[in-house]
Structure formats: C-alpha cells, structure tokens
Tab-separated table of C-alpha atoms in Angstrom:
chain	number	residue	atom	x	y	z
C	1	UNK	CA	24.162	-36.373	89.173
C	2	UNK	CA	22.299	-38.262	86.648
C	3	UNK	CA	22.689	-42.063	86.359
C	4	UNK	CA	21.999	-43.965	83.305
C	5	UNK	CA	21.859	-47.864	83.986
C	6	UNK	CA	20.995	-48.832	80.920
C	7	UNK	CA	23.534	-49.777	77.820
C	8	UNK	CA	24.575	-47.440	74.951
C	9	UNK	CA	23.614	-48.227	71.784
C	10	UNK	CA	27.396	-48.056	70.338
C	11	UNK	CA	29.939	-50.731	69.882
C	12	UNK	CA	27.510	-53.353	69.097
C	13	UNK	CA	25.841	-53.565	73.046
C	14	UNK	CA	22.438	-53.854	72.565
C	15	UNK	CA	20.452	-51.665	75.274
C	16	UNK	CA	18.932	-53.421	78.014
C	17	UNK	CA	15.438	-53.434	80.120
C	18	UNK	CA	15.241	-50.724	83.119
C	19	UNK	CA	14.650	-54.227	85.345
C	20	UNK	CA	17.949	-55.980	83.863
C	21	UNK	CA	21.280	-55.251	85.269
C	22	UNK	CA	23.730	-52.841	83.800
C	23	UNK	CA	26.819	-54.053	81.676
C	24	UNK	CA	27.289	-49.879	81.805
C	25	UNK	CA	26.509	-47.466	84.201
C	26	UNK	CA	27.022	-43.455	83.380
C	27	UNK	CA	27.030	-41.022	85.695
C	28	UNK	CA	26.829	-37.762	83.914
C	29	UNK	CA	27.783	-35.086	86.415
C	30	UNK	CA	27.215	-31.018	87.063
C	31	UNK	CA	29.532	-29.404	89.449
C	32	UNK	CA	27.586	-26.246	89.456
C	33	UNK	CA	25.840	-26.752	92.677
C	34	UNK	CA	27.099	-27.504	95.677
C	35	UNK	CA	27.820	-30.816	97.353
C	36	UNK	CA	28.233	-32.265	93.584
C	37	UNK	CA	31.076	-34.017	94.073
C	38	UNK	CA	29.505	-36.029	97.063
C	39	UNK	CA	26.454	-37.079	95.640
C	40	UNK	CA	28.532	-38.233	92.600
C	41	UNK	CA	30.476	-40.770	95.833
C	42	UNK	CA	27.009	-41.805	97.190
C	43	UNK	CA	26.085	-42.702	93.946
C	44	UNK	CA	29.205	-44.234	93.158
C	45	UNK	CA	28.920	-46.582	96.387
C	46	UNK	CA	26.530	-49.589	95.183
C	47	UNK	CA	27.981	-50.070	92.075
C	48	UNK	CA	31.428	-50.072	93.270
C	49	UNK	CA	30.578	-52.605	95.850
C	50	UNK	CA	29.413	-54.218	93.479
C	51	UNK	CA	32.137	-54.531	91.259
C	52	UNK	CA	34.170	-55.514	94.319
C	53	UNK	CA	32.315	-58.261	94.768
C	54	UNK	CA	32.800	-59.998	91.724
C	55	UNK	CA	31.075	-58.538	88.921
C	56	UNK	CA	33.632	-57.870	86.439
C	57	UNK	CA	31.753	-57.466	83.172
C	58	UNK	CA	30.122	-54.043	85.280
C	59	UNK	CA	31.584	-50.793	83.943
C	60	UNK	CA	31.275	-47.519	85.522
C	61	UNK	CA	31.756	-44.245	83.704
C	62	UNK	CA	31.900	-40.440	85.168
C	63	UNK	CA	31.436	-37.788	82.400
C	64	UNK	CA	30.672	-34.247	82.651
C	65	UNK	CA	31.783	-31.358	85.134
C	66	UNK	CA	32.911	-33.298	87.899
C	67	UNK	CA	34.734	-35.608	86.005
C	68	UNK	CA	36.830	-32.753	84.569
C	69	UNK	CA	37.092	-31.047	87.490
C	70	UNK	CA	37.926	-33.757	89.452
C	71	UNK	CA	40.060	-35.994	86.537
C	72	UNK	CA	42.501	-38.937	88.019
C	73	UNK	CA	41.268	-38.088	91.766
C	74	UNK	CA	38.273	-39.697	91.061
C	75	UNK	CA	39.856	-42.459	90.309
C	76	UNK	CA	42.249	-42.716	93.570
C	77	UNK	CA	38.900	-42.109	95.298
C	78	UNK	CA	37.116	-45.001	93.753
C	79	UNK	CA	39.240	-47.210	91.634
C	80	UNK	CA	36.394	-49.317	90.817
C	81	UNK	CA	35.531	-46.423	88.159
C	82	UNK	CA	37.176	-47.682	84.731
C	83	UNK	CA	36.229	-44.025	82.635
C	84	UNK	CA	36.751	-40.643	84.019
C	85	UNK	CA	35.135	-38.354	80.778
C	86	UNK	CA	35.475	-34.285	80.212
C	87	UNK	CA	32.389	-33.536	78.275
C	88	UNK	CA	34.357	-32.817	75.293
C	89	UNK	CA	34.994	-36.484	75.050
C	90	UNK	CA	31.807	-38.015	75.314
C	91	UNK	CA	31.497	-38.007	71.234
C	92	UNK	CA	34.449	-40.179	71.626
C	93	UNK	CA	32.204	-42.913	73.836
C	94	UNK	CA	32.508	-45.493	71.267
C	95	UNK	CA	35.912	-45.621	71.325
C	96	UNK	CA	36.169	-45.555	75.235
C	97	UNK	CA	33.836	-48.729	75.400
C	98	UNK	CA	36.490	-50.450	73.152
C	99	UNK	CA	39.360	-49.552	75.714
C	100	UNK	CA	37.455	-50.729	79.054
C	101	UNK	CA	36.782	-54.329	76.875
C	102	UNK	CA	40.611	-54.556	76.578
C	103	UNK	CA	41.002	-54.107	80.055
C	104	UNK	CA	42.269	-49.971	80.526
C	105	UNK	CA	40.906	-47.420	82.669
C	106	UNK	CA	40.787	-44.053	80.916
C	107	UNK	CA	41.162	-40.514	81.945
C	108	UNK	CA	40.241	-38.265	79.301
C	109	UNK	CA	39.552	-34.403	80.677
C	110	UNK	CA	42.575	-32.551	78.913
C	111	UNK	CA	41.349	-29.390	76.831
C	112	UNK	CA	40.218	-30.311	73.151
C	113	UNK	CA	41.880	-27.847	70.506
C	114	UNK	CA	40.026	-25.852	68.528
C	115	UNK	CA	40.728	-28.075	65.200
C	116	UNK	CA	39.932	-31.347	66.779
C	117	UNK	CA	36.599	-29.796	68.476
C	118	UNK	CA	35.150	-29.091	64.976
C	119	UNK	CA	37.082	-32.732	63.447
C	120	UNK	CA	34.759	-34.183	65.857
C	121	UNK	CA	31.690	-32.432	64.996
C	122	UNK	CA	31.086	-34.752	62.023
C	123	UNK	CA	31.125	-38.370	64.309
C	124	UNK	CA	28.914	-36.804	66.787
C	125	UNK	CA	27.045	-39.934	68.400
C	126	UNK	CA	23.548	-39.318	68.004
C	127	UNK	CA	21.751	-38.441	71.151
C	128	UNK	CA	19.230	-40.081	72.856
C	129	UNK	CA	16.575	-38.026	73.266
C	130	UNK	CA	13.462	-38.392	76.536
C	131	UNK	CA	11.293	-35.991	74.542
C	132	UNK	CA	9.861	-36.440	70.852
C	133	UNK	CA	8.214	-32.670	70.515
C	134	UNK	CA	11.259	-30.609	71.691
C	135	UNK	CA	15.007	-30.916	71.293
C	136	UNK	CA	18.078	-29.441	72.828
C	137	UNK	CA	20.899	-28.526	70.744
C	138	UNK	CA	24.490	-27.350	71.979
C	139	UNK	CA	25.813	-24.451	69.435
C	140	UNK	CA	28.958	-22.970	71.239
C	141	UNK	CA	30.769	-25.306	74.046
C	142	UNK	CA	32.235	-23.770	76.750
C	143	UNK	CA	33.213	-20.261	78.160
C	144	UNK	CA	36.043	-17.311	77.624
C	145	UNK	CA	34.340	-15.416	81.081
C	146	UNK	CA	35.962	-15.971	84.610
C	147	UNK	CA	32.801	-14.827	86.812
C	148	UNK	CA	34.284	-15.084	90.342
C	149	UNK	CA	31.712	-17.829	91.476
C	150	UNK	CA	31.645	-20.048	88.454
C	151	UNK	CA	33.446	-23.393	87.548
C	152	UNK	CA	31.881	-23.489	83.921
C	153	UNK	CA	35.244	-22.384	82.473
C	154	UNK	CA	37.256	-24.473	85.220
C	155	UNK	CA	35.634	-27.835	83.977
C	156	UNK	CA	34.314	-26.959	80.600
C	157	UNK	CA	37.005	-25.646	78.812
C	158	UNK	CA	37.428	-22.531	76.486
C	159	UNK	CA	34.439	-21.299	74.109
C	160	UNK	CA	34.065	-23.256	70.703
C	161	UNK	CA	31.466	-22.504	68.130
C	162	UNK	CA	30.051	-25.108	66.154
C	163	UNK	CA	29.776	-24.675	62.547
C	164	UNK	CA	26.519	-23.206	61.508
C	165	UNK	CA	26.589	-26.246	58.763
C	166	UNK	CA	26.465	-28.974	61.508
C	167	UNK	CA	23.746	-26.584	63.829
C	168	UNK	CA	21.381	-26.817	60.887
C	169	UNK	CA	22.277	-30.344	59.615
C	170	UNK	CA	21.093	-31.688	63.042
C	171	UNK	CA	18.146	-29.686	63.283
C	172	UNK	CA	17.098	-30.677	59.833
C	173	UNK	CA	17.258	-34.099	61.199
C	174	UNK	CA	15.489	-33.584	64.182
C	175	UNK	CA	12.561	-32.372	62.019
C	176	UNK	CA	12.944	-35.364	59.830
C	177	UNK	CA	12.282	-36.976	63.337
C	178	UNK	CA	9.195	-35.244	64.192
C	179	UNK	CA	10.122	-32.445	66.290
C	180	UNK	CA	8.232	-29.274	66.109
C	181	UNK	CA	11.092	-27.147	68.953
C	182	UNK	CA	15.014	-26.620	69.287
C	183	UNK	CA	16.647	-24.669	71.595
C	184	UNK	CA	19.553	-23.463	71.187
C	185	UNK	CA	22.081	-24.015	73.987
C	186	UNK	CA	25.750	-22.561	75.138
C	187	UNK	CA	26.912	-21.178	78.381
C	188	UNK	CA	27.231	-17.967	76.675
C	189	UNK	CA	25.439	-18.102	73.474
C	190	UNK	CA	26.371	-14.456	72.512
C	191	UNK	CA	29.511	-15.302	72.014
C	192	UNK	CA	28.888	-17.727	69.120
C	193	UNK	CA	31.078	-17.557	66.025
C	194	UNK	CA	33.822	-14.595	67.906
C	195	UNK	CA	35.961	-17.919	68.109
C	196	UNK	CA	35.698	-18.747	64.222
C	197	UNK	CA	37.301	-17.555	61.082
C	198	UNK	CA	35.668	-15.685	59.899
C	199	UNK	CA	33.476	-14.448	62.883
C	200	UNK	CA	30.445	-14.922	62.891
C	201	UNK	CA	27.591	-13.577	65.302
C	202	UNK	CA	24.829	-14.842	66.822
C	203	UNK	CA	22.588	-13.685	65.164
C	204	UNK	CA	23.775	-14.575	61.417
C	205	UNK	CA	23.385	-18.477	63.009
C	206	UNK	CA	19.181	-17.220	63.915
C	207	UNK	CA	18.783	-15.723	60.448
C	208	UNK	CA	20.032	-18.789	58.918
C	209	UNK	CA	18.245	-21.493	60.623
C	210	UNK	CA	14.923	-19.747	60.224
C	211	UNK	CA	15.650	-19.494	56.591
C	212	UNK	CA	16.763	-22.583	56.279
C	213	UNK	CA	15.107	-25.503	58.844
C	214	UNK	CA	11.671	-26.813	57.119
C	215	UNK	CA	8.212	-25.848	58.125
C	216	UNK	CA	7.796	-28.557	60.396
C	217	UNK	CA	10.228	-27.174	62.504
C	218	UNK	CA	7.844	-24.228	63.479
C	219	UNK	CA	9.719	-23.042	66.411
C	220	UNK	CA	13.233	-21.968	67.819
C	221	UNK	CA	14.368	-20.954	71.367
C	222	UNK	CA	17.713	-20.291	73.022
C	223	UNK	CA	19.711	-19.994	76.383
C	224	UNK	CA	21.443	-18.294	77.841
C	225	UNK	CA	22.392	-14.262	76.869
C	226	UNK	CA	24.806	-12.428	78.814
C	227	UNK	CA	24.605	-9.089	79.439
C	228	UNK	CA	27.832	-8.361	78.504
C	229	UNK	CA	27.998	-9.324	75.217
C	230	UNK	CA	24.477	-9.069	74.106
C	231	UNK	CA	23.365	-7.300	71.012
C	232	UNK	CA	20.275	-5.595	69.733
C	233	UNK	CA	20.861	-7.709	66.991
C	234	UNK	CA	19.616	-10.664	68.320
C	235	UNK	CA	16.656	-8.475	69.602
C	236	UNK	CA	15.547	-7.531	65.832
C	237	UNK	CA	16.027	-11.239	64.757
C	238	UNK	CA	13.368	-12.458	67.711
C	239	UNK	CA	11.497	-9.612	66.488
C	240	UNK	CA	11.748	-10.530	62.847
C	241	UNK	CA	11.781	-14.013	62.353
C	242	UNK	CA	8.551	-16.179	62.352
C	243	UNK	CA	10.303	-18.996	63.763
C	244	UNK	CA	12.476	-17.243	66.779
C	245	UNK	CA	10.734	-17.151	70.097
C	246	UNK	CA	9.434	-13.844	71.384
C	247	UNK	CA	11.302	-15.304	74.955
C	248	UNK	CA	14.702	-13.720	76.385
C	249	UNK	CA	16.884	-15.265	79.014
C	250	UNK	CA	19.144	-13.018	80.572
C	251	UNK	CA	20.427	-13.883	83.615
C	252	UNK	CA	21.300	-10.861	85.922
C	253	UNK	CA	22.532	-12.517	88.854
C	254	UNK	CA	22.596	-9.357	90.869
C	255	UNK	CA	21.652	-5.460	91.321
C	256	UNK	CA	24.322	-4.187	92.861
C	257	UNK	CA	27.097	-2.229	90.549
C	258	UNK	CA	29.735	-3.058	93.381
C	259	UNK	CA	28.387	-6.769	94.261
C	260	UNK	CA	28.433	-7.557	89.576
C	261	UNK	CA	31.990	-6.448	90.080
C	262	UNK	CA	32.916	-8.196	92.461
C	263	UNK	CA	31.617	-11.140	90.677
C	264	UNK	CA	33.188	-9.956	87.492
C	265	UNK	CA	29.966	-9.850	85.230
C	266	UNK	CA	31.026	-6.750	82.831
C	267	UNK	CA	27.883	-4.761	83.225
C	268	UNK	CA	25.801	-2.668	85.850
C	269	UNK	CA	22.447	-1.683	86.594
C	270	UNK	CA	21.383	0.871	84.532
C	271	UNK	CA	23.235	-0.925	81.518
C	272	UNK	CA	21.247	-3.986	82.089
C	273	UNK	CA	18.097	-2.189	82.532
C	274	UNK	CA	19.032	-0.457	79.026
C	275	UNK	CA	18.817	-3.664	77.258
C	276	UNK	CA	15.520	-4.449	78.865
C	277	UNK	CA	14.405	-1.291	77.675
C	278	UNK	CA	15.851	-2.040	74.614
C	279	UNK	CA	13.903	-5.800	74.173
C	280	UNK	CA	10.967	-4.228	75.515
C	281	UNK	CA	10.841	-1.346	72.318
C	282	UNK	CA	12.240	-3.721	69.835
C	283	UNK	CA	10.386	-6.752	70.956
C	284	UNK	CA	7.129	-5.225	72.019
C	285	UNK	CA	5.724	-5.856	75.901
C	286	UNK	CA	4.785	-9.201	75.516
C	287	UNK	CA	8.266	-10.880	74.995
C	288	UNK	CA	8.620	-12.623	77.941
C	289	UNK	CA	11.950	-11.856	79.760
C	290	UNK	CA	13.869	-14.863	81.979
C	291	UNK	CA	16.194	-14.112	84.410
C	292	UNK	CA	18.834	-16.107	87.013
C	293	UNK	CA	19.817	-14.680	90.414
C	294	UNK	CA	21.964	-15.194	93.104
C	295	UNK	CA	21.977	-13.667	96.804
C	296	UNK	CA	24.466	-13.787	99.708
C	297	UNK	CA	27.326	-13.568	97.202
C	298	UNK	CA	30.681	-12.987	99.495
C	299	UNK	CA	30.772	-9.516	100.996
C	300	UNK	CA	26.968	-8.687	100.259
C	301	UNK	CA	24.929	-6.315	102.677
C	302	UNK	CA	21.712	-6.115	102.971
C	303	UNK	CA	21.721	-2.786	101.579
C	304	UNK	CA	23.482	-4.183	98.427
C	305	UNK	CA	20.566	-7.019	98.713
C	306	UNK	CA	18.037	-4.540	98.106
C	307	UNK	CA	19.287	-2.918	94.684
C	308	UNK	CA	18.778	-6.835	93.480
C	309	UNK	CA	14.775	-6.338	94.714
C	310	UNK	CA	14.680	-2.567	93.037
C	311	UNK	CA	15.514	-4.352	89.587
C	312	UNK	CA	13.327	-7.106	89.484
C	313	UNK	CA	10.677	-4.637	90.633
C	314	UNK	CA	11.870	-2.750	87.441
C	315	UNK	CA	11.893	-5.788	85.560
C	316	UNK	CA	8.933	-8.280	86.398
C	317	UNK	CA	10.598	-10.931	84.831
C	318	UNK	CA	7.918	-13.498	83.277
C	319	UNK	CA	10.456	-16.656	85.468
C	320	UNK	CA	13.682	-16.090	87.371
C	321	UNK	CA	15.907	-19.165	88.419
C	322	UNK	CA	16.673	-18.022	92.088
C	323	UNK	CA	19.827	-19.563	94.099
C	324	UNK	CA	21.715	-18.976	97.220
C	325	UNK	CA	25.657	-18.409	96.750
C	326	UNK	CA	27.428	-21.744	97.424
C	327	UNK	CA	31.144	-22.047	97.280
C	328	UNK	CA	32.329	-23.701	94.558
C	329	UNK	CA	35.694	-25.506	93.944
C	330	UNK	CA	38.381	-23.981	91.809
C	331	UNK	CA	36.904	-20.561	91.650
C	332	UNK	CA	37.850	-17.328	93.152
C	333	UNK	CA	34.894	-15.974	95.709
C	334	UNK	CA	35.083	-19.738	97.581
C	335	UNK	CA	38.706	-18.362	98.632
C	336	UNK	CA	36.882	-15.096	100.291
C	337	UNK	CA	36.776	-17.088	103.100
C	338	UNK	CA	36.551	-13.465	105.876
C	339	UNK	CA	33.482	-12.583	103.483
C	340	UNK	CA	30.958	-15.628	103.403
C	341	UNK	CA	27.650	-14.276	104.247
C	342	UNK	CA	25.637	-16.549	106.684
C	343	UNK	CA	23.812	-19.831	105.518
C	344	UNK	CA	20.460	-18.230	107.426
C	345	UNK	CA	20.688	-14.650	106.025
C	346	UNK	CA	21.184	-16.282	102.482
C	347	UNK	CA	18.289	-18.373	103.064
C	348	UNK	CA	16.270	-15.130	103.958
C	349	UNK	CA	17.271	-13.499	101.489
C	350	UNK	CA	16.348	-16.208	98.973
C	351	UNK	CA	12.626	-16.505	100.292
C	352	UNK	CA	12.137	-12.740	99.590
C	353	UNK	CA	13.434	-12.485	96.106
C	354	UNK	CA	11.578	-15.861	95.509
C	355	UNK	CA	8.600	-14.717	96.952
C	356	UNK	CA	8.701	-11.246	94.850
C	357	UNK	CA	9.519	-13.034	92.069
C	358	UNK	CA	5.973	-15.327	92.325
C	359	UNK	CA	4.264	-11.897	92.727
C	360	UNK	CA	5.630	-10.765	89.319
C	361	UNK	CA	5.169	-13.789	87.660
C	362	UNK	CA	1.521	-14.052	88.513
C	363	UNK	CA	1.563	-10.379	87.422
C	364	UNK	CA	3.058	-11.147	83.782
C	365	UNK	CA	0.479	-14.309	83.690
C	366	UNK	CA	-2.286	-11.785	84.072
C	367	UNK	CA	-1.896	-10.504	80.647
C	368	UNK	CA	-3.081	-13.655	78.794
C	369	UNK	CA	-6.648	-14.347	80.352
C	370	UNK	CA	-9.457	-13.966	77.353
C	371	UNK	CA	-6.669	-13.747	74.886
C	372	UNK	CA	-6.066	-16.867	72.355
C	373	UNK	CA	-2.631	-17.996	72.272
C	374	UNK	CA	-1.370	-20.984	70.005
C	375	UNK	CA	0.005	-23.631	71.761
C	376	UNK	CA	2.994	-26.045	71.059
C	377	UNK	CA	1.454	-29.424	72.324
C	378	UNK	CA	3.965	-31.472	74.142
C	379	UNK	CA	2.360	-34.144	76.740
C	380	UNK	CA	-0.330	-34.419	79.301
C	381	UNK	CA	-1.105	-32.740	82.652
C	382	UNK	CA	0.445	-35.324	85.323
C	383	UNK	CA	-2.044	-34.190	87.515
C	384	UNK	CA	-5.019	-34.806	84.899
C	385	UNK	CA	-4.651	-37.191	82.346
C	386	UNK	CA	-7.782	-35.412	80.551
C	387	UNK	CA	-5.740	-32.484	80.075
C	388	UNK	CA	-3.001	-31.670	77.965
C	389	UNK	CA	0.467	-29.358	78.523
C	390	UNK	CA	1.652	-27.081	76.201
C	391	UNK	CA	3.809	-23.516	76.314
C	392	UNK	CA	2.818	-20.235	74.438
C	393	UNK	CA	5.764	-18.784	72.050
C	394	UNK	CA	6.727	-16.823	75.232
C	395	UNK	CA	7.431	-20.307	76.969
C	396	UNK	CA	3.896	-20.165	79.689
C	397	UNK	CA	2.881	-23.653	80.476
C	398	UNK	CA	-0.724	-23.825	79.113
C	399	UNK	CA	-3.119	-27.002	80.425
C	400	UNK	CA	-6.649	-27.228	78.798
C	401	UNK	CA	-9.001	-30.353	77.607
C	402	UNK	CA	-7.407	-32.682	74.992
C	403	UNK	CA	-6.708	-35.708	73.528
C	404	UNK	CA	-2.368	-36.253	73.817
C	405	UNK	CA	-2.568	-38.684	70.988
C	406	UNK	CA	-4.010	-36.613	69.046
C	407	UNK	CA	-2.396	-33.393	69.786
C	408	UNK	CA	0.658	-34.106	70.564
C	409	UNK	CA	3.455	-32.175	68.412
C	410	UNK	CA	0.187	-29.377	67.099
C	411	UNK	CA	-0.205	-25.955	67.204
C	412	UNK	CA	-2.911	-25.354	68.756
C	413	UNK	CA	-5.397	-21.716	69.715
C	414	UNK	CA	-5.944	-21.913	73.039
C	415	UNK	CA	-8.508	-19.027	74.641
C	416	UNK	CA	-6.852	-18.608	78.139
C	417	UNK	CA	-9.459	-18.400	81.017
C	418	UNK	CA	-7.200	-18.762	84.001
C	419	UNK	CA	-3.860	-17.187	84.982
C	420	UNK	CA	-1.631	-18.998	87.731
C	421	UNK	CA	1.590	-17.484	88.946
C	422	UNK	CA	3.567	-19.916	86.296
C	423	UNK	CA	1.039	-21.704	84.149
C	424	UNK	CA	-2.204	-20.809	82.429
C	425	UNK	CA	-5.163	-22.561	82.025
C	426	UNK	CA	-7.487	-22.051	78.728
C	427	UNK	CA	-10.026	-23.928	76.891
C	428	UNK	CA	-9.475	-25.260	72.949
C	429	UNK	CA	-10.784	-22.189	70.583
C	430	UNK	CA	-13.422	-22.602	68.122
C-alpha cells in the first residue's frame, strides 16, 4: 500500500508541505501479494481515528486493486473512508474531490466500457511523476487471461488498448519535459490493439513510436510479454529499431508442463524455450532476458520443482522476480485448499531458485567487463554521492565517477571494469 499525504493538484487544492497535515490522504493499493488487504486496515487506522476525533475537513481515499476488489466492504469496514476508487476511475479524481466537498461518499469500482475507457483517454489527469529521466506509461489496461493464481483480471477489469494517438501524444510530452526513457506498461502488453477496431499489434504501436517520438527521447522499454501471445514480431522490432531496448521480460512462472496447466498459462517448456531461442537468434546473445517465477504453486512436487531449476539453467536469465505462491482472494488455486504446499518447503524452495538465479546473473554480468557500454544517466549512487547510477540498453545498473548535475539525463560510454551479480561498475571512457 502506498500512501500519499499530500494534496492533489486538481480542483483548485493547492498541494501542501510533507510536515503539514493532509486535507487528502490516498492510499493507492495492490492486491497482488498477500496480506494486502490488511496492511491497507493498519494503514487505514490513524487516519480514521483521526477523523473520529473531530477532523472533518480530512478525506481518505482507497484506489487501486483492493479497492476494486474489495468495493462497498471497505467501507462497512471503515466508514471513516469517504472514496472507494477502481483504477479505472482515478482519471475521474477531480470530479470525486467535488462529491466528498458536498458531503457523499463514493464507490466507484464497476467495469468501465470499452467506449467510455477511450472517452476518458483525452481528460487524463496528468501524473505526477518521482523521476525526471524515466517515465512509465500504461498502453493496454487490464487482462482477458484467468491464470489460476491471479486477481489482475478480478480487480482490474477486461483488456483495453489505448489509442496509439494518445501513447505517442504523452510521450511527446514527456520529452517536451526532459525525459530521455518510457516504458511501456500493461499486464499483458502482447495483447495490445486485439481489443480495437481495427486490430492492431504490438508491434505496429513500437514501429510507430520510434518513428515518431523526437530524438530526445533516445530510449524505449516495455513490460510485461506473455508467452502465450508473444510474437517474433516484437523480437525483429527490438532488433530493428534504434530506440527499442535490446531487454525482454517474459515471465515464466514455472517449468513444469503439468504445474503451467494447472495454473492455466497457455504454453509449456519446450515452447517457451523456443521463443528464447527465438530472441536469442533474432536479437543476438546480448539481449538481456527478464523473467518472474513462482514456487510451491498448489499441488507442486519437488520433482515438478526441479523442471523450474532445469529452465533457468537453460535460460540464465540476466534478473528474475522470484516469489513464493500465496493465496489470493477471488481466484481459483486459493480454493485448492487439500493441495497447499507447506509455508517451509515454499520458503526452501524459494532460497534455491533465488540463489541459482544470483549465480546466473553474476554469470550474464560477466560479459560486460572491458567492454564500453553507453549509459542512460539517471541519479547518484546512495551509497556514494561521488558516483553516479545509470543502466546499459539491456537495463544493468552501472555506478562509476561523476558529476549528477551534470550528467544527469546523458548518454554516456562507460568502460566497465567490475561485474557484480546485478550491477556493474566502470569508469567514464575517453
């Protein structure tokens, strides 16, 4: 749960110092992980107490997953909360803010249809942004798949594209801005455009951003690829286009064919090792390949456990996002209740595929040292302010000597002269 205390910018209110107190307070929610909905109520607590106390000009406001999963229940939980909002609603904030003046408490979760999704494309409230070198930008909301563990589609809603019009139009302003980096961002980003009329693909929306955003916007990512859906298309456009990434996310989640059906991902082994063949002819070696995980799904053994090690040993992804299986609400494998595998084999199991996955990524880190890389500048090393951070097109963290004032937002050569299992370490080339 994150918590924003300080005032939107909207409806006139003026935003206020971190030390003032809040005439707003968001809490924008992910019900992904576990215990969620809990932390949200912990959260919750202060404020509320607050309110009861007296302070009536306070206004509390739960947006995101848990808000749509969760809706009017929230509200019988804590009826000091005056805005329960589905993420398809937050545009609409503006509005909301005029309601809870007047006195209503709003619940606003049910599904957005298609039409009114792309109506409200063109009052999107411009976001505030924490970074001024690298922006995120949603292209496709939602998600059509029903993976056995997931709540995405639960709380999220079904799968609409944005036009690639409004895609570009924000990035253009983003490099008006000063940003160098976008990345691209949907639940399922393959499935961009298969919801529009005409369809479009994703790719089509990579060819025409990199034709079309200026030169100062030197670089575009994306996440996240599934397997299911994903087409050598996309491969030849990372391949082809100077401004696309040479950096693939594709999460696999697990190596067993029975254990992917079971959680309903549409593809096996040896078809998922066929794209990485695939990216790695296409692409060349170097693309870096990303990957997501999960062990102790219901009903795993431990000799299912091991086809997960035998493919990122065929793999050696560059960084995998590792989790243990946690039941989540609304979703189908939470009911497998006869099939849970044990909290302390799913926390042994998540040691070894984390620490196989460290072993790989030091392996793919190896690869740089004495090479020069250029290097999207985007802040300082926390641990030494004489140092600055940047990430190679591949997405390695890079520290070497620097001035951030004066680097900040450059390309930059960097000769690398360290590897470390997830960062590199280099020296400014001559």
């Amino acid at each position: 749960t994150t918590t924003t205390t300080t005032t939107t910018t909207t409806n006139g209110r003026k935003k206020k110092k971190k030390n003032d107190d809040p005439d707003v307070v968001i809490f924008n929610t992910c019900s992904i992980r576990d215990h969620a909905e809990q932390k949200l109520y912990d959260a919750l607590g202060p404020y509320a107490a607050k309110k009861r106390a007296g302070s009536k000009e306070l206004a509390l406001i739960v947006t995101g997953c848990v808000a749509q999963q969760e809706g009017e229940a929230l509200l019988r939980r804590v009826p000091e909360i005056d805005v329960v909002l589905g993420p398809q609603y937050v545009p609409h904030l503006k509005n909301v803010l005029e309601s809870v003046e007047w006195g209503h408490q709003v619940v606003a979760t049910a599904p957005m249809i298609h039409q009114e999704q792309h109506i409200m494309e063109d009052n999107f409230a411009k976001p505030i942004r924490e970074h001024t070198v690298k922006a995120w930008v949603n292209v496709i909301f939602g998600c059509n798949e029903h993976c056995t563990y997931c709540v995405v589609p639960a709380v999220r809603g079904m799968e609409q594209s944005r036009t690639m019009e409004s895609i570009l139009k924000e990035c253009q302003g983003l490099a008006e801005q000063g940003y160098k980096e976008v990345t691209l961002i949907g639940q399922n980003i393959d499935a961009y455009g298969r919801d529009m009329v005409p369809k479009r693909k994703f790719a089509d929306l990579l060819h025409y951003l990199n034709a079309n955003l200026p030169p100062e916007m030197s670089r575009i990512r994306y996440v996240t690829s599934h397997p299911r859906y994903f087409s050598d298309r996309v491969i030849d456009a990372v391949a082809d286009l100077d401004k696309v990434c040479e950096c693939f996310h594709m999460p696999f989640q697990a190596g067993d064919d029975e254990v992917l059906r079971n959680m309903r991902r549409g593809y096996t082994f040896d078809s998922y090792m066929r794209i990485i063949k695939n990216i790695r002819t296409r692409a060349g070696s170097d693309a870096a390949i990303c990957g997501d995980v999960i062990v102790g799904f219901p009903g795993e053994t431990e000799e299912q456990f091991q086809r997960t090690l035998d493919l990122m040993e065929e793999v050696k992804f560059d960084n995998l996002n590792t989790f243990a299986y946690s039941p989540r609400p609304n979703t189908e494998a939470a009911l497998w209740k006869d099939r849970q595998v044990p909290e302390e084999v799913k926390a042994e199991r998540l040691q070894r595929v984390q620490k196989l996955a460290a072993q790989h990524g030091s392996e793919r880190s190896q690869r740089y040292v004495g090479r020069t890389v250029e290097v999207l500048v985007e802040d300082s090393n926390p641990r030494n302010p004489n140092q600055v951070m940047g990430r190679t097109r591949q997405g390695r963290q890079v520290f070497f000597d620097g001035n951030l004032d004066e680097l900040k937002g450059s390309l930059v050569d960097v000769k690398v002269t360290e590897a470390r299992t997830w960062s590199l370490m280099g020296e400014k080339a001559e």
